[in-house]
Short mmCIF file of C-alpha atoms in Angstrom, two decimals:
data_model
loop_
_atom_site.label_atom_id
_atom_site.label_comp_id
_atom_site.label_asym_id
_atom_site.label_seq_id
_atom_site.Cartn_x
_atom_site.Cartn_y
_atom_site.Cartn_z
CA MET L 1 -183.88 34.30 58.93
CA ALA L 2 -184.06 30.48 58.80
CA ARG L 3 -185.27 28.95 55.56
CA ASN L 4 -188.80 27.57 55.69
CA PRO L 5 -190.02 26.47 52.24
CA ARG L 6 -193.53 25.77 53.45
CA ARG L 7 -193.89 29.27 54.84
CA ASP L 8 -192.43 30.76 51.64
CA LEU L 9 -194.94 28.82 49.52
CA LEU L 10 -197.82 30.05 51.68
CA ALA L 11 -196.54 33.64 51.53
CA GLY L 12 -196.23 33.41 47.74
CA LEU L 13 -199.80 32.13 47.40
CA THR L 14 -201.09 34.97 49.59
CA VAL L 15 -199.20 37.60 47.60
CA ALA L 16 -200.53 36.14 44.34
CA ILE L 17 -204.10 36.48 45.59
CA VAL L 18 -203.43 40.10 46.54
CA ALA L 19 -201.56 40.79 43.30
CA LEU L 20 -204.15 39.37 40.89
CA PRO L 21 -206.67 42.24 41.04
CA LEU L 22 -203.85 44.79 41.18
CA ALA L 23 -202.15 43.34 38.10
CA LEU L 24 -205.45 43.34 36.23
CA GLY L 25 -206.31 46.86 37.36
CA PHE L 26 -202.94 48.39 36.58
CA GLY L 27 -202.91 46.68 33.19
CA VAL L 28 -206.28 48.23 32.37
CA SER L 29 -205.22 51.63 33.71
CA SER L 30 -202.04 51.63 31.64
CA GLY L 31 -204.08 51.38 28.45
CA LEU L 32 -202.61 48.06 27.29
CA GLY L 33 -205.30 45.88 28.87
CA ALA L 34 -205.57 43.39 31.71
CA GLU L 35 -203.54 40.77 29.82
CA ALA L 36 -200.53 43.14 29.81
CA GLY L 37 -200.75 43.48 33.58
CA LEU L 38 -200.85 39.69 34.04
CA ALA L 39 -197.93 39.15 31.65
CA THR L 40 -195.88 41.71 33.58
CA ALA L 41 -196.68 40.13 36.94
CA VAL L 42 -195.68 36.67 35.71
CA VAL L 43 -192.58 37.41 33.63
CA ALA L 44 -191.13 40.40 35.46
CA GLY L 45 -192.13 38.98 38.85
CA ALA L 46 -190.18 35.76 38.21
CA LEU L 47 -187.08 37.32 36.65
CA ALA L 48 -186.77 40.13 39.24
CA ALA L 49 -187.01 37.51 41.99
CA LEU L 50 -184.27 35.41 40.37
CA PHE L 51 -181.79 38.16 39.49
CA GLY L 52 -182.67 40.96 41.95
CA GLY L 53 -180.77 42.03 45.03
CA SER L 54 -183.49 41.44 47.64
CA ASN L 55 -184.73 38.11 48.97
CA LEU L 56 -188.15 39.55 49.81
CA GLN L 57 -188.96 41.86 46.92
CA VAL L 58 -192.10 41.27 44.81
CA SER L 59 -192.20 42.96 41.40
CA GLY L 60 -194.85 43.60 38.79
CA PRO L 61 -197.04 46.40 37.42
CA THR L 62 -197.50 49.26 39.87
CA GLY L 63 -199.60 52.37 40.21
CA ALA L 64 -196.61 54.68 40.02
CA MET L 65 -195.47 53.14 36.76
CA THR L 66 -199.01 53.29 35.37
CA VAL L 67 -199.04 57.03 36.01
CA VAL L 68 -195.97 57.40 33.77
CA LEU L 69 -197.27 55.05 31.09
CA VAL L 70 -200.65 56.67 30.43
CA PRO L 71 -199.26 59.71 28.55
CA ILE L 72 -196.78 57.45 26.71
CA VAL L 73 -199.64 55.26 25.47
CA ALA L 74 -201.59 58.35 24.40
CA GLU L 75 -198.66 59.71 22.37
CA TYR L 76 -196.87 56.63 21.06
CA GLY L 77 -199.40 53.79 21.31
CA PRO L 78 -198.93 50.27 22.79
CA GLY L 79 -195.85 49.57 20.67
CA GLY L 80 -194.19 52.69 22.03
CA VAL L 81 -194.79 51.53 25.61
CA LEU L 82 -193.22 48.13 24.91
CA THR L 83 -190.21 49.79 23.29
CA VAL L 84 -189.87 52.15 26.25
CA GLY L 85 -189.86 49.15 28.59
CA LEU L 86 -187.10 47.52 26.55
CA LEU L 87 -184.96 50.68 26.58
CA ALA L 88 -185.58 51.19 30.30
CA GLY L 89 -184.40 47.64 30.96
CA LEU L 90 -181.12 48.36 29.16
CA MET L 91 -180.70 51.60 31.12
CA LEU L 92 -181.27 49.84 34.45
CA ILE L 93 -178.66 47.22 33.60
CA ALA L 94 -176.25 50.03 32.69
CA LEU L 95 -176.96 51.75 36.04
CA ALA L 96 -176.25 48.48 37.82
CA LEU L 97 -172.93 48.05 36.00
CA LEU L 98 -172.04 51.64 36.90
CA ARG L 99 -172.87 50.83 40.56
CA ALA L 100 -175.33 53.70 40.79
CA GLY L 101 -177.62 51.97 43.28
CA ARG L 102 -175.86 53.39 46.31
CA TYR L 103 -176.72 56.97 45.34
CA MET L 104 -180.48 56.42 45.61
CA ARG L 105 -180.17 56.57 49.40
CA TYR L 106 -179.52 60.30 49.17
CA ILE L 107 -183.08 61.13 48.07
CA PRO L 108 -184.62 63.19 50.92
CA ALA L 109 -187.58 61.76 52.82
CA PRO L 110 -189.87 64.76 52.03
CA VAL L 111 -189.36 64.09 48.30
CA VAL L 112 -190.32 60.43 48.78
CA GLU L 113 -193.37 61.31 50.89
CA GLY L 114 -194.55 63.99 48.46
CA PHE L 115 -193.92 61.63 45.55
CA THR L 116 -196.02 58.92 47.22
CA LEU L 117 -198.84 61.33 48.04
CA GLY L 118 -198.92 62.62 44.48
CA ILE L 119 -198.94 59.09 43.05
CA ALA L 120 -201.81 58.09 45.34
CA CYS L 121 -203.85 61.07 44.11
CA VAL L 122 -203.13 60.28 40.46
CA ILE L 123 -203.97 56.57 40.87
CA GLY L 124 -207.26 57.46 42.54
CA LEU L 125 -208.19 59.98 39.85
CA GLN L 126 -207.30 57.52 37.09
CA GLN L 127 -209.99 55.15 38.38
CA ILE L 128 -212.82 57.68 38.22
CA PRO L 129 -214.02 56.76 34.68
CA ASN L 130 -214.31 53.03 35.46
CA ALA L 131 -215.72 53.71 38.92
CA LEU L 132 -218.44 55.90 37.36
CA GLY L 133 -219.07 53.41 34.57
CA VAL L 134 -218.28 55.81 31.70
CA ALA L 135 -215.94 55.45 28.74
CA LYS L 136 -212.51 56.89 29.41
CA PRO L 137 -212.34 60.38 27.86
CA ASP L 138 -209.49 61.28 25.54
CA GLY L 139 -206.46 63.01 27.02
CA ASP L 140 -203.34 62.29 29.05
CA ARG L 141 -203.79 64.85 31.84
CA VAL L 142 -205.46 63.09 34.70
CA LEU L 143 -207.26 66.17 36.06
CA MET L 144 -208.84 66.95 32.68
CA VAL L 145 -209.79 63.31 32.07
CA THR L 146 -211.40 63.10 35.50
CA TRP L 147 -213.38 66.27 34.91
CA ARG L 148 -214.69 65.00 31.57
CA ALA L 149 -215.60 61.66 33.13
CA VAL L 150 -217.64 63.41 35.83
CA GLU L 151 -219.42 65.46 33.15
CA ALA L 152 -220.25 62.26 31.24
CA PHE L 153 -221.59 60.65 34.41
CA VAL L 154 -223.80 63.66 35.18
CA ARG L 155 -225.33 63.36 31.69
CA ALA L 156 -225.92 59.60 32.03
CA PRO L 157 -225.50 58.29 35.61
CA ASN L 158 -224.40 54.66 36.10
CA TRP L 159 -225.15 53.94 39.73
CA THR L 160 -224.43 50.22 39.33
CA ALA L 161 -220.77 50.88 38.60
CA VAL L 162 -220.55 53.40 41.45
CA ALA L 163 -222.07 50.90 43.89
CA LEU L 164 -219.68 48.11 42.86
CA ALA L 165 -216.59 50.35 43.06
CA ALA L 166 -217.63 51.86 46.38
CA GLY L 167 -218.54 48.45 47.82
CA VAL L 168 -215.20 46.85 46.87
CA ALA L 169 -213.23 49.82 48.24
CA ALA L 170 -215.24 49.84 51.48
CA VAL L 171 -214.74 46.08 52.04
CA MET L 172 -210.99 46.41 51.46
CA LEU L 173 -210.56 49.41 53.76
CA ALA L 174 -212.74 48.00 56.55
CA GLY L 175 -211.26 44.53 56.21
CA ALA L 176 -207.71 45.86 56.45
CA ARG L 177 -208.55 47.27 59.87
CA TRP L 178 -210.47 44.24 61.03
CA ARG L 179 -208.28 41.39 59.73
CA PRO L 180 -205.09 42.75 58.12
CA THR L 181 -203.87 39.27 57.15
CA VAL L 182 -206.95 38.38 55.06
CA PRO L 183 -206.72 39.30 51.33
CA PHE L 184 -210.02 41.18 51.19
CA SER L 185 -209.25 42.55 47.72
CA ILE L 186 -209.79 39.17 46.05
CA VAL L 187 -212.79 38.43 48.29
CA ALA L 188 -214.43 41.73 47.35
CA VAL L 189 -213.71 41.24 43.63
CA ILE L 190 -215.18 37.71 43.67
CA VAL L 191 -218.32 38.91 45.45
CA ALA L 192 -218.71 41.85 43.05
CA THR L 193 -218.30 39.53 40.04
CA VAL L 194 -220.87 37.02 41.38
CA VAL L 195 -223.36 39.79 42.10
CA ALA L 196 -222.93 41.27 38.61
CA ARG L 197 -223.47 37.84 36.98
CA VAL L 198 -226.38 36.68 39.17
CA PHE L 199 -228.35 39.88 38.86
CA HIS L 200 -227.41 40.43 35.20
CA LEU L 201 -226.03 43.88 35.84
CA ASP L 202 -225.33 44.83 32.24
CA ALA L 203 -224.25 48.31 33.33
CA ALA L 204 -221.18 46.73 35.01
CA ALA L 205 -218.85 46.29 32.04
CA PRO L 206 -216.46 43.30 32.45
CA ILE L 207 -212.76 43.14 31.63
CA GLY L 208 -213.44 41.23 28.43
CA ASP L 209 -211.76 38.28 26.76
CA LEU L 210 -208.29 37.32 27.97
CA PRO L 211 -205.86 35.00 26.20
CA SER L 212 -205.45 31.58 27.84
CA GLY L 213 -201.71 31.83 28.27
CA LEU L 214 -198.78 34.11 27.55
CA PRO L 215 -198.05 35.10 23.95
CA ALA L 216 -194.88 33.85 22.27
CA PRO L 217 -191.96 36.26 22.79
CA SER L 218 -191.65 38.73 19.95
CA LEU L 219 -189.87 41.92 18.93
CA GLY L 220 -192.53 42.76 16.37
CA PHE L 221 -193.42 45.96 18.22
CA LEU L 222 -189.92 47.42 17.80
CA ASP L 223 -189.68 50.41 15.45
CA LEU L 224 -186.04 51.44 15.12
CA SER L 225 -186.97 54.80 13.58
CA ALA L 226 -188.84 55.78 16.76
CA LEU L 227 -186.02 55.00 19.21
CA GLY L 228 -184.77 58.59 19.31
CA SER L 229 -188.13 60.04 20.33
CA LEU L 230 -188.63 57.31 22.94
CA LEU L 231 -185.35 57.86 24.80
CA ALA L 232 -186.74 60.59 27.08
CA PRO L 233 -189.78 58.51 28.18
CA ALA L 234 -187.45 55.54 28.69
CA VAL L 235 -185.24 57.61 30.99
CA ALA L 236 -188.35 58.53 33.00
CA VAL L 237 -189.43 54.89 33.26
CA ALA L 238 -185.92 53.71 34.22
CA ALA L 239 -185.58 56.43 36.86
CA LEU L 240 -188.94 55.55 38.37
CA ALA L 241 -188.20 51.80 38.33
CA ALA L 242 -184.88 52.39 40.08
CA LEU L 243 -186.36 54.76 42.65
CA GLU L 244 -189.39 52.67 43.54
CA SER L 245 -187.51 49.35 43.56
CA LEU L 246 -184.73 50.55 45.86
CA LEU L 247 -187.23 52.30 48.12
CA SER L 248 -189.27 49.09 48.35
CA ALA L 249 -186.14 47.03 49.10
CA THR L 250 -185.21 49.45 51.89
CA VAL L 251 -188.70 49.15 53.38
CA ALA L 252 -188.44 45.36 53.24
CA ASP L 253 -185.07 45.43 55.04
CA GLY L 254 -186.59 47.60 57.76
CA MET L 255 -189.42 45.12 58.33
CA THR L 256 -187.08 42.19 58.99
CA VAL L 257 -184.00 41.26 61.00
CA GLY L 258 -180.88 40.17 59.17
CA GLN L 259 -182.05 40.95 55.63
CA LYS L 260 -180.06 43.45 53.56
CA HIS L 261 -180.48 44.08 49.85
CA ASP L 262 -177.77 44.72 47.28
CA PRO L 263 -178.86 47.93 45.47
CA ASP L 264 -176.78 47.37 42.33
CA LYS L 265 -177.91 43.76 41.99
CA GLU L 266 -181.50 44.93 42.48
CA LEU L 267 -181.12 47.37 39.60
CA PHE L 268 -179.73 44.55 37.47
CA GLY L 269 -182.68 42.30 38.32
CA GLN L 270 -185.17 45.04 37.47
CA GLY L 271 -183.29 45.66 34.23
CA VAL L 272 -183.54 42.00 33.20
CA ALA L 273 -187.24 41.96 34.14
CA ASN L 274 -188.01 45.04 32.06
CA LEU L 275 -185.95 43.72 29.17
CA ALA L 276 -188.03 40.53 29.05
CA ALA L 277 -191.55 41.71 29.95
CA PRO L 278 -192.17 43.67 26.70
CA LEU L 279 -191.34 40.56 24.64
CA PHE L 280 -194.48 38.97 26.12
CA GLY L 281 -196.62 42.09 25.81
CA GLY L 282 -196.03 43.26 29.37
CA VAL L 283 -195.75 46.84 30.57
CA PRO L 284 -192.63 48.18 32.36
CA ALA L 285 -192.37 46.79 35.88
CA THR L 286 -190.91 47.77 39.20
CA ALA L 287 -190.91 46.47 42.74
CA ALA L 288 -194.27 46.84 44.47
CA ILE L 289 -194.07 48.18 48.02
CA ALA L 290 -197.56 46.95 49.01
CA ARG L 291 -197.02 43.41 47.67
CA THR L 292 -193.53 43.27 49.17
CA ALA L 293 -194.98 44.27 52.55
CA VAL L 294 -197.60 41.50 52.32
CA ASN L 295 -194.83 39.05 51.42
CA VAL L 296 -192.81 39.98 54.51
CA ARG L 297 -195.80 40.04 56.88
CA THR L 298 -196.89 36.55 55.82
CA GLY L 299 -193.53 35.07 56.74
CA ALA L 300 -191.48 35.01 53.54
CA GLY L 301 -187.77 34.42 54.07
CA SER L 302 -186.37 33.74 50.61
CA ARG L 303 -186.88 34.31 46.89
CA LEU L 304 -189.08 31.21 46.74
CA ALA L 305 -192.06 33.29 47.91
CA ALA L 306 -191.80 35.80 45.04
CA LEU L 307 -191.28 32.96 42.54
CA THR L 308 -194.35 31.18 43.91
CA HIS L 309 -196.37 34.39 43.46
CA ALA L 310 -195.36 34.51 39.78
CA ALA L 311 -196.07 30.79 39.30
CA VAL L 312 -199.55 31.01 40.83
CA LEU L 313 -200.41 33.96 38.57
CA ALA L 314 -199.13 31.96 35.58
CA VAL L 315 -201.48 29.09 36.48
CA ILE L 316 -204.37 31.57 36.71
CA VAL L 317 -203.47 32.96 33.27
CA PHE L 318 -203.50 29.49 31.73
CA ALA L 319 -206.38 27.91 33.65
CA ALA L 320 -208.77 30.62 34.76
CA ALA L 321 -208.68 33.28 32.03
CA PRO L 322 -212.40 32.82 31.15
CA LEU L 323 -213.39 33.40 34.78
CA VAL L 324 -211.08 36.37 35.23
CA SER L 325 -212.51 37.99 32.09
CA LYS L 326 -215.91 38.30 33.84
CA ILE L 327 -214.61 40.66 36.57
CA PRO L 328 -216.31 44.08 36.32
CA LEU L 329 -214.03 47.00 35.56
CA ALA L 330 -215.79 48.94 38.33
CA ALA L 331 -214.67 46.29 40.84
CA LEU L 332 -211.04 46.70 39.77
CA ALA L 333 -211.48 50.47 40.05
CA GLY L 334 -212.62 49.95 43.63
CA VAL L 335 -209.49 47.87 44.38
CA LEU L 336 -207.22 50.62 43.07
CA LEU L 337 -209.16 53.39 44.84
CA ALA L 338 -208.68 51.56 48.13
CA THR L 339 -205.01 50.98 47.28
CA ALA L 340 -204.55 54.69 46.63
CA ILE L 341 -206.18 55.61 49.94
CA ARG L 342 -204.01 53.13 51.84
CA MET L 343 -200.86 54.58 50.25
CA VAL L 344 -201.43 57.85 52.12
CA GLU L 345 -200.03 57.67 55.66
CA VAL L 346 -201.51 60.71 57.35
CA SER L 347 -199.32 60.45 60.46
CA SER L 348 -196.14 60.33 58.37
CA LEU L 349 -197.23 63.31 56.27
CA ARG L 350 -198.16 65.29 59.37
CA ALA L 351 -194.81 64.52 61.03
CA MET L 352 -192.91 65.52 57.90
CA ALA L 353 -194.84 68.76 57.50
CA ARG L 354 -194.22 69.67 61.15
CA ALA L 355 -190.49 68.89 61.06
CA THR L 356 -189.37 72.10 59.36
CA ARG L 357 -190.87 74.57 56.94
CA SER L 358 -188.37 73.46 54.34
CA ASP L 359 -189.47 69.81 54.63
CA GLY L 360 -193.11 70.81 54.38
CA LEU L 361 -192.44 72.97 51.31
CA VAL L 362 -190.54 70.18 49.52
CA LEU L 363 -193.29 67.68 50.30
CA VAL L 364 -196.06 69.92 48.97
CA LEU L 365 -194.13 70.96 45.85
CA THR L 366 -193.29 67.34 44.98
CA ALA L 367 -196.89 66.21 45.47
CA VAL L 368 -198.34 69.08 43.41
CA ALA L 369 -195.77 68.55 40.64
CA THR L 370 -196.62 64.84 40.56
CA LEU L 371 -200.28 65.66 40.10
CA ALA L 372 -199.89 68.57 37.67
CA LEU L 373 -196.81 67.49 35.64
CA ASP L 374 -195.36 63.99 35.82
CA LEU L 375 -193.37 61.85 38.21
CA VAL L 376 -189.89 62.52 36.82
CA TYR L 377 -190.37 66.28 36.79
CA ALA L 378 -191.80 66.00 40.31
CA VAL L 379 -188.73 64.18 41.62
CA ILE L 380 -186.39 66.61 39.84
CA ILE L 381 -188.25 69.62 41.27
CA GLY L 382 -188.28 68.06 44.73
CA LEU L 383 -184.56 67.27 44.61
CA VAL L 384 -183.63 70.72 43.30
CA VAL L 385 -185.69 72.55 45.93
CA ALA L 386 -184.53 70.24 48.72
CA GLY L 387 -180.92 70.67 47.60
CA ALA L 388 -181.22 74.44 47.43
CA LEU L 389 -182.78 74.63 50.90
CA ALA L 390 -180.14 72.27 52.31
CA LEU L 391 -177.32 74.35 50.82
CA ARG L 392 -178.92 77.47 52.25
CA ALA L 393 -179.08 75.86 55.70
CA VAL L 394 -175.46 74.68 55.49
CA ALA L 395 -174.26 78.07 54.25
CA GLN L 396 -176.00 79.79 57.17
CA GLN L 397 -174.04 77.59 59.60
CA ALA L 398 -170.73 78.89 58.29
CA ARG L 399 -169.23 81.70 60.39
CA MET L 400 -166.27 84.06 60.34
CA ASP L 401 -165.62 85.53 63.77
CA GLN L 402 -163.02 88.03 64.87
CA VAL L 403 -161.00 86.42 67.64
CA ASP L 404 -158.52 87.67 70.22
CA PHE L 405 -155.01 86.65 69.20
CA ARG L 406 -153.53 87.58 72.62
CA PRO L 407 -153.56 83.97 73.96
CA ASP L 408 -151.57 82.86 70.91
CA LEU L 409 -148.84 85.52 71.09
CA PRO L 410 -145.42 83.83 71.32
CA GLY L 411 -143.30 84.93 74.25
CA GLU L 412 -144.04 87.47 77.00
CA HIS L 413 -145.45 90.91 76.18
CA SER L 414 -146.47 93.98 78.13
CA ASP L 415 -149.97 95.46 77.99
CA GLU L 416 -148.61 98.31 75.84
CA GLU L 417 -147.20 95.84 73.34
CA HIS L 418 -150.52 93.98 73.28
CA ALA L 419 -152.37 97.21 72.62
CA LEU L 420 -149.91 98.25 69.91
CA LEU L 421 -150.23 94.91 68.11
CA ALA L 422 -154.03 94.99 68.40
CA GLU L 423 -154.05 98.34 66.61
CA HIS L 424 -152.43 96.80 63.53
CA ILE L 425 -153.41 93.10 63.52
CA VAL L 426 -156.87 91.50 63.34
CA ALA L 427 -157.49 87.74 63.42
CA TYR L 428 -160.51 85.88 62.03
CA ARG L 429 -161.45 82.25 62.54
CA ILE L 430 -163.56 80.65 59.78
CA ASP L 431 -165.86 77.84 60.94
CA GLY L 432 -167.81 75.52 58.65
CA PRO L 433 -167.93 75.23 54.86
CA LEU L 434 -166.46 77.78 52.48
CA PHE L 435 -168.29 77.00 49.26
CA PHE L 436 -170.38 78.59 46.53
CA ALA L 437 -173.58 78.92 48.57
CA GLY L 438 -172.10 81.35 51.08
CA ALA L 439 -168.54 82.20 50.12
CA HIS L 440 -169.30 85.70 48.79
CA ARG L 441 -170.57 86.74 52.21
CA PHE L 442 -167.03 86.20 53.55
CA LEU L 443 -165.59 88.30 50.73
CA LEU L 444 -167.86 91.20 51.72
CA GLU L 445 -166.92 90.88 55.39
CA LEU L 446 -163.19 90.78 54.66
CA SER L 447 -163.43 93.67 52.21
CA GLU L 448 -164.87 95.86 54.97
CA VAL L 449 -161.81 95.43 57.22
CA ALA L 450 -160.26 98.86 57.88
CA ASP L 451 -157.52 100.57 59.91
CA VAL L 452 -155.29 97.51 60.23
CA ARG L 453 -152.03 96.44 58.54
CA VAL L 454 -152.32 92.62 58.89
CA VAL L 455 -155.24 90.17 58.70
CA ILE L 456 -154.73 86.64 60.04
CA LEU L 457 -157.12 83.97 58.74
CA ARG L 458 -157.33 80.88 60.94
CA MET L 459 -158.51 78.14 58.53
CA SER L 460 -158.20 74.87 60.42
CA ARG L 461 -161.93 74.77 61.19
CA ILE L 462 -163.05 75.04 57.56
CA THR L 463 -164.92 71.75 57.00
CA THR L 464 -164.94 71.92 53.21
CA ILE L 465 -163.89 74.29 50.46
CA ASP L 466 -164.76 74.26 46.77
CA ALA L 467 -163.42 76.17 43.76
CA THR L 468 -165.80 79.07 44.39
CA GLY L 469 -164.68 79.36 47.99
CA ALA L 470 -161.04 79.21 46.95
CA LEU L 471 -161.56 81.93 44.32
CA VAL L 472 -163.36 84.13 46.82
CA LEU L 473 -160.47 83.69 49.25
CA LYS L 474 -157.97 84.59 46.53
CA ASP L 475 -160.01 87.69 45.56
CA ALA L 476 -160.18 88.80 49.19
CA VAL L 477 -156.42 88.44 49.63
CA GLU L 478 -155.74 90.42 46.43
CA LYS L 479 -158.16 93.21 47.41
CA LEU L 480 -156.64 93.51 50.87
CA ASN L 481 -153.11 93.50 49.41
CA ARG L 482 -154.07 96.36 47.07
CA ARG L 483 -155.01 98.31 50.18
CA SER L 484 -151.55 97.53 51.67
CA ILE L 485 -153.06 95.06 54.13
CA ALA L 486 -151.05 91.84 54.44
CA VAL L 487 -152.92 88.55 54.82
CA MET L 488 -151.50 85.65 56.85
CA THR L 489 -153.13 82.19 56.98
CA SER L 490 -152.74 79.37 59.46
CA GLY L 491 -153.93 75.79 59.72
CA ILE L 492 -154.72 75.03 56.08
CA ARG L 493 -155.61 71.33 55.98
CA PRO L 494 -153.89 68.95 53.54
CA GLY L 495 -157.19 68.09 51.85
CA GLN L 496 -157.82 71.79 51.09
CA ARG L 497 -154.48 72.49 49.46
CA GLN L 498 -155.36 71.02 46.07
CA VAL L 499 -158.45 73.22 45.72
CA LEU L 500 -156.56 76.34 46.80
CA ALA L 501 -153.68 75.50 44.49
CA SER L 502 -155.97 74.91 41.50
CA VAL L 503 -157.13 78.55 41.46
CA GLY L 504 -153.77 80.07 42.42
CA ALA L 505 -154.68 81.04 46.00
CA LEU L 506 -152.00 78.85 47.56
CA ASP L 507 -149.29 80.19 45.24
CA LEU L 508 -150.31 83.76 46.10
CA LEU L 509 -149.86 83.12 49.82
CA ARG L 510 -146.62 81.23 49.35
CA LEU L 511 -145.23 83.95 47.06
CA GLU L 512 -145.75 86.47 49.81
CA GLY L 513 -144.42 84.01 52.42
CA ARG L 514 -147.61 84.31 54.43
CA GLU L 515 -148.83 80.73 54.85
CA TYR L 516 -148.13 79.20 58.28
CA ALA L 517 -148.88 75.89 59.94
CA THR L 518 -150.06 77.37 63.27
CA THR L 519 -151.58 80.58 64.53
CA PRO L 520 -148.61 81.55 66.80
CA GLU L 521 -146.32 81.24 63.76
CA ALA L 522 -148.69 83.46 61.76
CA ILE L 523 -148.67 86.06 64.54
CA ALA L 524 -144.88 85.96 64.64
CA GLY L 525 -144.86 86.45 60.88
CA ALA L 526 -147.27 89.39 61.20
CA ARG L 527 -145.01 90.99 63.82
CA ASP L 528 -141.97 90.57 61.57
CA HIS L 529 -143.90 92.18 58.73
CA LEU L 530 -144.88 95.17 60.86
CA GLN L 531 -141.31 95.58 62.10
CA GLY L 532 -140.02 95.48 58.53
CA ALA L 533 -142.50 98.18 57.57
CA GLY L 534 -141.36 100.32 60.49
CA VAL L 535 -144.70 100.16 62.20
CA LEU L 536 -143.34 98.30 65.24
CA PRO L 537 -139.97 98.73 66.91
CA VAL L 538 -137.48 95.89 66.46
CA VAL L 539 -137.11 93.92 69.71
CA PRO L 540 -134.81 91.00 70.59
CA ALA L 541 -136.18 87.58 69.55
CA GLN L 542 -137.99 85.77 72.34
CA SER L 543 -138.48 82.07 72.94
CA PRO L 544 -141.84 80.98 71.56
CA ALA L 545 -144.36 79.56 73.94
CA PRO L 546 -145.36 75.87 73.50
CA VAL L 547 -147.97 75.54 70.78
CA THR L 548 -151.16 73.91 72.03
CA GLU L 549 -153.66 72.16 69.78
CA GLU L 550 -156.18 74.99 70.32
CA ALA L 551 -153.57 77.61 69.42
CA ALA L 552 -152.85 75.87 66.16
CA ARG L 553 -156.45 76.32 65.05
#
């Protein structure tokens, strides 16, 4: 994409206008106040743009992060949140140095969709107290807090707050359909603020006083004795920042041509941003998918747009704090309610639910866990369930079929000889993975083999084998040997030898002299074994037939 500074400046201004009410709203929702949201948007937004791995990413306070922060504020207070942000920044930098960014791409789409749906529900429920114009009830469980807020509203209704919140949300949702490029969020907030001031709507509580500028950087919040108890919340914040930032960067790449982010550099940038934001009283930050999308759609092509967004917000902090302080909390609640609704893509959810039952189950479980537990547990549950279902599907694809070894017999043989060999030899071909999820099924099948003297295992089509699979194979060979049934193998791949050797399976086969490169050689070995045992008559050696690629498998 060609550089166009003028277009980047315009994109940055547009994103700043969109980001202002969101930064204020998420700051209020986090429990640290609107000034914390603004500080995060300015400091983290600038540093993540400078040091991050995406040219188009816009960072700041987000709804997903707010969901994680609310219980941390309730338990540890504002100082605890700032310390958590500092620790999370260090963890993100460590992840970047360990080059862990590449592994985020393995998170399944149903987990991401369920995660997003759950976050949207939590963000919406978090706004209920301000939207109803009641004081936020105590508690860190969003469902309980919402229920108590509704009870308080029923006892003393505040229809002014409801009207402002509903009006702002309606303008944003309708405007997004009518003119997607117009920042209706700021328009709706300005109108709501003017109406509240002109008509002296005392029931519409404003944000309150804001400092005219950023505070001096300080580590005064740091309590070294509390670091141990804050490690777990910091891991949750770092994991969420990494997940959301890399997801946002991937979305940005998909919306453009020629842009590609560096995942490890992006983690480093987010680490630096989260290391600095708490020093200025800011909450932990991450990349914002909605603001990044606005940045791309308005023509941004370089980091200048994200830097402009941070600079414009800084000017607002210094020059317009008295005006911003007059914005009604109900209006900000309306902005976040509309944001939560727009996060839910019904068509995407429907497609995911219809794909497979497993995908639908993972999506629902992740969304419910996000709402009932917290985001980190939700992602862990989603990944565990998705992994278990994927392993089950892969294990079901693995097969062990009895095959006719007649085409692979070396030399010429009469029908009687074929029949005699078939009475004593059985051949199996294993297809697919031989690993812990399904290996024991093969052990049961092999253990049931009866009335034969030799089993040939054709192993060239095994796609992967782990220690469990190798142990199961070893156990099967030992059990068959105890029943005086010899086991021959053919086609073991070089990459599988180390695993088989580590558990002693390869040594067992070599000790018995029963490991062969090709199936015809294994059949010849089986015939020699039967002749040595007196089961087959000794016949003159015959010239082996040419070994084809298929016969070697």
